[in-house]
Short mmCIF file of N, CA and C in Angstrom, two decimals:
data_model
loop_
_atom_site.label_atom_id
_atom_site.label_comp_id
_atom_site.label_asym_id
_atom_site.label_seq_id
_atom_site.Cartn_x
_atom_site.Cartn_y
_atom_site.Cartn_z
N MET M 356 -62.97 15.68 -103.84
CA MET M 356 -64.35 15.77 -103.42
C MET M 356 -64.63 14.58 -102.48
N ASN M 357 -65.21 14.87 -101.33
CA ASN M 357 -65.50 13.80 -100.38
C ASN M 357 -66.78 13.07 -100.79
N PRO M 358 -67.04 11.90 -100.20
CA PRO M 358 -68.21 11.10 -100.60
C PRO M 358 -69.54 11.84 -100.46
N ARG M 359 -69.68 12.64 -99.42
CA ARG M 359 -70.93 13.40 -99.23
C ARG M 359 -71.14 14.36 -100.38
N GLU M 360 -70.08 15.11 -100.75
CA GLU M 360 -70.17 16.06 -101.85
C GLU M 360 -70.44 15.34 -103.17
N SER M 361 -69.79 14.19 -103.37
CA SER M 361 -70.01 13.41 -104.60
C SER M 361 -71.45 12.94 -104.70
N LEU M 362 -71.98 12.46 -103.60
CA LEU M 362 -73.35 11.97 -103.60
C LEU M 362 -74.33 13.13 -103.83
N LEU M 363 -74.11 14.24 -103.18
CA LEU M 363 -74.98 15.41 -103.40
C LEU M 363 -74.95 15.86 -104.85
N LYS M 364 -73.78 15.84 -105.46
CA LYS M 364 -73.66 16.23 -106.87
C LYS M 364 -74.46 15.28 -107.76
N LEU M 365 -74.33 13.98 -107.54
CA LEU M 365 -75.09 13.00 -108.32
C LEU M 365 -76.59 13.17 -108.13
N ILE M 366 -77.00 13.37 -106.89
CA ILE M 366 -78.42 13.58 -106.59
C ILE M 366 -78.93 14.83 -107.31
N ASP M 367 -78.15 15.90 -107.27
CA ASP M 367 -78.56 17.15 -107.91
C ASP M 367 -78.67 16.99 -109.43
N VAL M 368 -77.80 16.20 -110.03
CA VAL M 368 -77.88 15.95 -111.47
C VAL M 368 -79.21 15.27 -111.80
N PHE M 369 -79.58 14.27 -111.01
CA PHE M 369 -80.86 13.58 -111.24
C PHE M 369 -82.03 14.53 -111.01
N LEU M 370 -82.03 15.22 -109.88
CA LEU M 370 -83.16 16.09 -109.54
C LEU M 370 -83.35 17.24 -110.52
N SER M 371 -82.26 17.71 -111.11
CA SER M 371 -82.36 18.80 -112.08
C SER M 371 -82.96 18.34 -113.40
N GLY M 372 -83.00 17.02 -113.60
CA GLY M 372 -83.49 16.49 -114.86
C GLY M 372 -82.41 16.36 -115.92
N GLN M 373 -81.21 16.78 -115.58
CA GLN M 373 -80.08 16.71 -116.51
C GLN M 373 -79.81 15.28 -116.94
N ASP M 374 -79.91 14.34 -116.00
CA ASP M 374 -79.67 12.92 -116.30
C ASP M 374 -80.53 12.09 -115.35
N ARG M 375 -81.44 11.34 -115.90
CA ARG M 375 -82.31 10.48 -115.09
C ARG M 375 -82.18 9.02 -115.54
N SER M 376 -81.00 8.71 -116.06
CA SER M 376 -80.75 7.38 -116.58
C SER M 376 -80.47 6.38 -115.47
N MET M 377 -80.51 5.12 -115.84
CA MET M 377 -80.16 4.08 -114.88
C MET M 377 -78.67 4.16 -114.55
N GLN M 378 -77.87 4.71 -115.46
CA GLN M 378 -76.43 4.85 -115.21
C GLN M 378 -76.16 5.79 -114.03
N ILE M 379 -76.84 6.93 -113.97
CA ILE M 379 -76.62 7.85 -112.85
C ILE M 379 -77.09 7.23 -111.55
N VAL M 380 -78.19 6.48 -111.60
CA VAL M 380 -78.69 5.81 -110.40
C VAL M 380 -77.72 4.72 -109.97
N SER M 381 -77.08 4.06 -110.92
CA SER M 381 -76.05 3.06 -110.58
C SER M 381 -74.85 3.72 -109.89
N GLN M 382 -74.50 4.92 -110.33
CA GLN M 382 -73.41 5.65 -109.69
C GLN M 382 -73.79 6.04 -108.27
N ILE M 383 -75.03 6.46 -108.07
CA ILE M 383 -75.53 6.78 -106.73
C ILE M 383 -75.47 5.53 -105.85
N GLU M 384 -75.91 4.42 -106.40
CA GLU M 384 -75.89 3.16 -105.65
C GLU M 384 -74.47 2.79 -105.22
N ALA M 385 -73.51 2.95 -106.12
CA ALA M 385 -72.12 2.62 -105.79
C ALA M 385 -71.60 3.47 -104.63
N VAL M 386 -71.92 4.76 -104.64
CA VAL M 386 -71.46 5.65 -103.56
C VAL M 386 -72.11 5.28 -102.24
N ILE M 387 -73.42 5.00 -102.25
CA ILE M 387 -74.07 4.68 -100.96
C ILE M 387 -73.57 3.34 -100.40
N ILE M 388 -73.25 2.41 -101.28
CA ILE M 388 -72.72 1.12 -100.81
C ILE M 388 -71.30 1.28 -100.28
N ASP M 389 -70.49 2.05 -100.97
CA ASP M 389 -69.09 2.22 -100.56
C ASP M 389 -68.92 3.08 -99.32
N TYR M 390 -69.78 4.10 -99.14
CA TYR M 390 -69.52 5.08 -98.09
C TYR M 390 -70.65 5.31 -97.08
N PHE M 391 -71.84 4.84 -97.35
CA PHE M 391 -72.98 5.16 -96.49
C PHE M 391 -73.74 3.93 -96.02
N LEU M 392 -73.09 2.79 -96.00
CA LEU M 392 -73.76 1.53 -95.70
C LEU M 392 -74.47 1.53 -94.35
N ASP M 393 -73.90 2.16 -93.36
CA ASP M 393 -74.49 2.20 -92.01
C ASP M 393 -75.11 3.55 -91.71
N SER M 394 -75.91 4.05 -92.65
CA SER M 394 -76.47 5.40 -92.48
C SER M 394 -77.93 5.47 -92.89
N ASP M 395 -78.53 6.59 -92.53
CA ASP M 395 -79.91 6.86 -92.94
C ASP M 395 -80.04 6.95 -94.46
N VAL M 396 -79.02 7.50 -95.10
CA VAL M 396 -79.05 7.63 -96.56
C VAL M 396 -79.16 6.26 -97.22
N TYR M 397 -78.42 5.30 -96.73
CA TYR M 397 -78.52 3.94 -97.28
C TYR M 397 -79.93 3.39 -97.06
N GLU M 398 -80.46 3.59 -95.87
CA GLU M 398 -81.81 3.11 -95.58
C GLU M 398 -82.85 3.76 -96.50
N ILE M 399 -82.66 5.02 -96.79
CA ILE M 399 -83.61 5.75 -97.65
C ILE M 399 -83.51 5.28 -99.10
N LEU M 400 -82.28 5.03 -99.58
CA LEU M 400 -82.07 4.81 -101.01
C LEU M 400 -81.86 3.36 -101.44
N SER M 401 -81.58 2.45 -100.53
CA SER M 401 -81.23 1.10 -100.98
C SER M 401 -82.33 0.44 -101.82
N GLU M 402 -83.56 0.53 -101.38
CA GLU M 402 -84.66 -0.07 -102.15
C GLU M 402 -84.94 0.70 -103.45
N PRO M 403 -85.07 2.03 -103.40
CA PRO M 403 -85.34 2.76 -104.64
C PRO M 403 -84.30 2.54 -105.74
N VAL M 404 -83.00 2.55 -105.39
CA VAL M 404 -82.00 2.38 -106.45
C VAL M 404 -82.06 0.98 -107.05
N SER M 405 -82.45 0.00 -106.26
CA SER M 405 -82.54 -1.36 -106.80
C SER M 405 -83.79 -1.56 -107.64
N LEU M 406 -84.81 -0.74 -107.42
CA LEU M 406 -86.08 -0.89 -108.15
C LEU M 406 -86.28 0.14 -109.26
N TYR M 407 -85.31 1.01 -109.49
CA TYR M 407 -85.47 2.06 -110.48
C TYR M 407 -85.40 1.50 -111.91
N ARG M 408 -86.51 1.63 -112.61
CA ARG M 408 -86.61 1.25 -114.01
C ARG M 408 -87.61 2.20 -114.67
N PRO M 409 -87.14 3.30 -115.23
CA PRO M 409 -88.05 4.29 -115.80
C PRO M 409 -88.92 3.67 -116.90
N GLY M 410 -90.22 3.92 -116.80
CA GLY M 410 -91.15 3.48 -117.82
C GLY M 410 -91.60 2.03 -117.74
N GLU M 411 -91.17 1.29 -116.73
CA GLU M 411 -91.50 -0.12 -116.64
C GLU M 411 -92.78 -0.40 -115.86
N GLY M 412 -93.23 0.50 -115.01
CA GLY M 412 -94.43 0.25 -114.21
C GLY M 412 -94.14 -0.63 -113.02
N LEU M 413 -95.21 -1.00 -112.32
CA LEU M 413 -95.06 -1.82 -111.11
C LEU M 413 -94.44 -3.16 -111.45
N PRO M 414 -93.59 -3.68 -110.60
CA PRO M 414 -93.23 -3.28 -109.23
C PRO M 414 -92.06 -2.30 -109.17
N TYR M 415 -91.65 -1.76 -110.30
CA TYR M 415 -90.48 -0.88 -110.35
C TYR M 415 -90.85 0.56 -109.99
N MET M 416 -89.80 1.35 -109.71
CA MET M 416 -89.98 2.76 -109.39
C MET M 416 -89.73 3.59 -110.64
N ASP M 417 -90.55 4.64 -110.82
CA ASP M 417 -90.37 5.53 -111.95
C ASP M 417 -89.54 6.76 -111.53
N GLU M 418 -89.38 7.68 -112.46
CA GLU M 418 -88.56 8.87 -112.21
C GLU M 418 -89.09 9.71 -111.05
N GLU M 419 -90.39 9.88 -110.99
CA GLU M 419 -90.98 10.71 -109.93
C GLU M 419 -90.74 10.09 -108.56
N GLU M 420 -90.95 8.80 -108.42
CA GLU M 420 -90.73 8.12 -107.14
C GLU M 420 -89.26 8.17 -106.75
N MET M 421 -88.38 8.00 -107.74
CA MET M 421 -86.94 8.06 -107.46
C MET M 421 -86.57 9.47 -107.00
N ALA M 422 -87.12 10.48 -107.65
CA ALA M 422 -86.84 11.87 -107.26
C ALA M 422 -87.27 12.13 -105.83
N GLU M 423 -88.43 11.61 -105.43
CA GLU M 423 -88.90 11.79 -104.05
C GLU M 423 -87.92 11.18 -103.05
N SER M 424 -87.43 9.99 -103.35
CA SER M 424 -86.46 9.33 -102.46
C SER M 424 -85.16 10.10 -102.42
N LEU M 425 -84.71 10.59 -103.57
CA LEU M 425 -83.47 11.36 -103.60
C LEU M 425 -83.60 12.68 -102.86
N GLU M 426 -84.76 13.31 -102.93
CA GLU M 426 -84.98 14.54 -102.17
C GLU M 426 -84.90 14.27 -100.67
N GLU M 427 -85.47 13.16 -100.23
CA GLU M 427 -85.40 12.78 -98.82
C GLU M 427 -83.95 12.52 -98.40
N ALA M 428 -83.22 11.81 -99.23
CA ALA M 428 -81.81 11.53 -98.92
C ALA M 428 -80.99 12.81 -98.92
N ARG M 429 -81.28 13.71 -99.84
CA ARG M 429 -80.57 14.99 -99.90
C ARG M 429 -80.79 15.78 -98.62
N ARG M 430 -82.04 15.81 -98.15
CA ARG M 430 -82.34 16.51 -96.89
C ARG M 430 -81.53 15.90 -95.74
N ALA M 431 -81.45 14.58 -95.69
CA ALA M 431 -80.70 13.92 -94.63
C ALA M 431 -79.21 14.29 -94.71
N LEU M 432 -78.67 14.37 -95.91
CA LEU M 432 -77.27 14.74 -96.08
C LEU M 432 -77.01 16.18 -95.67
N VAL M 433 -77.90 17.08 -96.07
CA VAL M 433 -77.74 18.50 -95.76
C VAL M 433 -77.96 18.77 -94.28
N ASP M 434 -78.91 18.05 -93.67
CA ASP M 434 -79.20 18.22 -92.24
C ASP M 434 -78.11 17.62 -91.36
N GLY M 435 -77.26 16.82 -91.96
CA GLY M 435 -76.22 16.17 -91.17
C GLY M 435 -76.65 14.87 -90.54
N THR M 436 -77.83 14.37 -90.90
CA THR M 436 -78.30 13.10 -90.35
C THR M 436 -78.06 11.95 -91.31
N GLY M 437 -77.32 12.22 -92.39
CA GLY M 437 -77.11 11.24 -93.44
C GLY M 437 -76.13 10.14 -93.12
N GLY M 438 -75.36 10.30 -92.07
CA GLY M 438 -74.47 9.22 -91.67
C GLY M 438 -73.03 9.42 -92.06
N SER M 439 -72.33 8.31 -92.13
CA SER M 439 -70.88 8.32 -92.31
C SER M 439 -70.46 8.74 -93.70
N GLU M 440 -69.18 9.08 -93.81
CA GLU M 440 -68.60 9.44 -95.11
C GLU M 440 -67.37 8.60 -95.32
#
């Protein structure tokens, strides 16, 4: 599985509600750092993955805000504007 497919799979797991843990977000973060550092996907997700703390409140991001960022990143990946692999 290539990095794009791996990232899409992780994003889909979060968006489906199957897993919304910090562990899955850490896996997403690892993929974007390893393979998408110079891309729109990194720009979209770098701040949200670092601020994701479900149930903590401000200044952290909750599940809904994380899902919105992941949906934007998913669109960029599917549209082909997501950057390098």
